[in-house]
Short mmCIF file of C-alpha atoms in Angstrom, two decimals:
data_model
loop_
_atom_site.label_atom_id
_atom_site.label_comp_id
_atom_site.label_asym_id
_atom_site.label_seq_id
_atom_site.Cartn_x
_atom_site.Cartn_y
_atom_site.Cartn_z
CA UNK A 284 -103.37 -94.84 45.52
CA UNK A 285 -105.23 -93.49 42.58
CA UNK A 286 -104.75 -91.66 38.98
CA UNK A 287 -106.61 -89.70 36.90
CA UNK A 288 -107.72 -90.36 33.05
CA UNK A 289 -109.77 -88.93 30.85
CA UNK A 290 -110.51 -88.99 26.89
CA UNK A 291 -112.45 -87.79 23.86
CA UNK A 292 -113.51 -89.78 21.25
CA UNK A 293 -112.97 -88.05 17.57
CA UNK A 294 -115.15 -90.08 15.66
CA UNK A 295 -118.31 -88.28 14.28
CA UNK A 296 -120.80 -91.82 14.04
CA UNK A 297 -122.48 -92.74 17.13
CA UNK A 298 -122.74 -96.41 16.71
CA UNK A 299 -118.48 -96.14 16.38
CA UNK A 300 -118.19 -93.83 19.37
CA UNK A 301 -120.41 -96.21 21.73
CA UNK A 302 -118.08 -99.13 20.39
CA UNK A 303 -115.03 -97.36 21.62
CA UNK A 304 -116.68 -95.55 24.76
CA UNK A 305 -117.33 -99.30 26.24
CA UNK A 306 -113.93 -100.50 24.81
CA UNK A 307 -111.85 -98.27 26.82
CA UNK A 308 -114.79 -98.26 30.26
CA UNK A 309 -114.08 -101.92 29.85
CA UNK A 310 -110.39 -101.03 31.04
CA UNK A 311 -111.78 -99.55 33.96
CA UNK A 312 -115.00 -102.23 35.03
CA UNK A 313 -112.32 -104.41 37.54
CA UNK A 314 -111.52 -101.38 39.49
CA UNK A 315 -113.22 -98.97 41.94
CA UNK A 316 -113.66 -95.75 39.87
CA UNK A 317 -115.81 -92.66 40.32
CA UNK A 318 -116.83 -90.63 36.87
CA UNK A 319 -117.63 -86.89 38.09
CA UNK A 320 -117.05 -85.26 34.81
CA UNK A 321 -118.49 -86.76 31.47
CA UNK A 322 -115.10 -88.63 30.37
CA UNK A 323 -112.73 -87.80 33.46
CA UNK A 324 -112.39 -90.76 36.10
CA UNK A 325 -110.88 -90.98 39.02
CA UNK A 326 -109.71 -95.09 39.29
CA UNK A 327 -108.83 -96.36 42.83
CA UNK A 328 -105.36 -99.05 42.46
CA UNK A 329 -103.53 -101.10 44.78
CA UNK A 330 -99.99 -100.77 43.23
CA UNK A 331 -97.69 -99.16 40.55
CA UNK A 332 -98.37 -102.69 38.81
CA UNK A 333 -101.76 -102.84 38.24
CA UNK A 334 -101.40 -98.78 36.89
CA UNK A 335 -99.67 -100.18 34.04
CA UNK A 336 -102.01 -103.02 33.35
CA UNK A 337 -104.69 -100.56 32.80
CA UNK A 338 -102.74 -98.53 31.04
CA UNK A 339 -101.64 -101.32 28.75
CA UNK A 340 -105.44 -101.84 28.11
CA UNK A 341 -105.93 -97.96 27.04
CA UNK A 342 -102.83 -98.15 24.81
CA UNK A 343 -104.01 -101.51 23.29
CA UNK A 344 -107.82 -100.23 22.91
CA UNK A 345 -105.92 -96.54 21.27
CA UNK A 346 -104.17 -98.71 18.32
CA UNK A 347 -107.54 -100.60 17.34
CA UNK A 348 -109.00 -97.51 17.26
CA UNK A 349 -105.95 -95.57 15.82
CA UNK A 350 -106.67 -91.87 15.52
CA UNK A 351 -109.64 -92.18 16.88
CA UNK A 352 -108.94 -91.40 20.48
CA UNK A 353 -107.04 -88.43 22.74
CA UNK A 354 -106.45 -89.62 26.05
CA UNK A 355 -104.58 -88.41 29.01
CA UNK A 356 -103.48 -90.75 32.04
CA UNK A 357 -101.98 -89.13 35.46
CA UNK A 358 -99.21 -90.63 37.11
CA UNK A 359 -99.89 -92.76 40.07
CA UNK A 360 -100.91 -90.64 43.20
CA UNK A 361 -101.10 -91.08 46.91
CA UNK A 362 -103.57 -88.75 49.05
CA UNK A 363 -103.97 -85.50 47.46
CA UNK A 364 -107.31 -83.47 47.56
CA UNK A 365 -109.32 -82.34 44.60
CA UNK A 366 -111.19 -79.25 44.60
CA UNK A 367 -114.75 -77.83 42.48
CA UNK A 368 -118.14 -78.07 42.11
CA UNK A 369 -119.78 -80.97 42.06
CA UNK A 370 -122.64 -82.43 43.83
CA UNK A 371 -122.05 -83.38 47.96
CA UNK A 372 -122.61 -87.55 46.96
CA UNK A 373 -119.58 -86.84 44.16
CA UNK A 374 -117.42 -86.19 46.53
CA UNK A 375 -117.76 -88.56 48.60
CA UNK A 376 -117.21 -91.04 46.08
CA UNK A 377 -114.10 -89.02 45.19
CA UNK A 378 -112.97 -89.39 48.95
CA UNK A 379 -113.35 -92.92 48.91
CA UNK A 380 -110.85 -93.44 45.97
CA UNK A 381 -108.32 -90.93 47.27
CA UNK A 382 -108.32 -90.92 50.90
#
């Protein structure tokens, strides 16, 4: 099973947007997770459960950083296929996560 998530940070200082760039990867270090896209990851889970832990983690990391942050989080999937370009080793890290 997998989902999707990716954000954007709103915040114009650099030191600030590194601060909440590792908050919210932080979320995501426990889990196997491929990044093909600059802020869209593709996060491997073994259960409904452990979806909303890390979604907990994104919610709690959005009100510390309140209006700082626009992220979107898929619903849980199973299989699936994802189509574009991307470099050949990309997808194979993508097929590893949803296969």
């Amino acid at each position: 099973m997998h989902f999707v998530v990716s954000w954007d940070i709103k915040t114009s200082t650099e030191p600030r947007r590194g601060e909440i760039a590792t908050a919210l990867k932080n979320c995501l270090k426990p889990y196997s997770w491929v990044r093909p896209l600059t802020t869209f990851y593709i996060v491997s889970v073994s259960s409904q459960q452990v979806w909303g832990t890390i979604l907990q983690c994104f919610q709690a990391v959005c009100l510390r950083y309140k209006d700082e942050i626009h992220l979107v989080m898929s619903p849980l999937m199973q299989g699936g296929r994802y189509d574009g370009i991307l470099p050949q080793n990309l997808w194979t890290e993508i097929n590893q996560r949803t296969g």
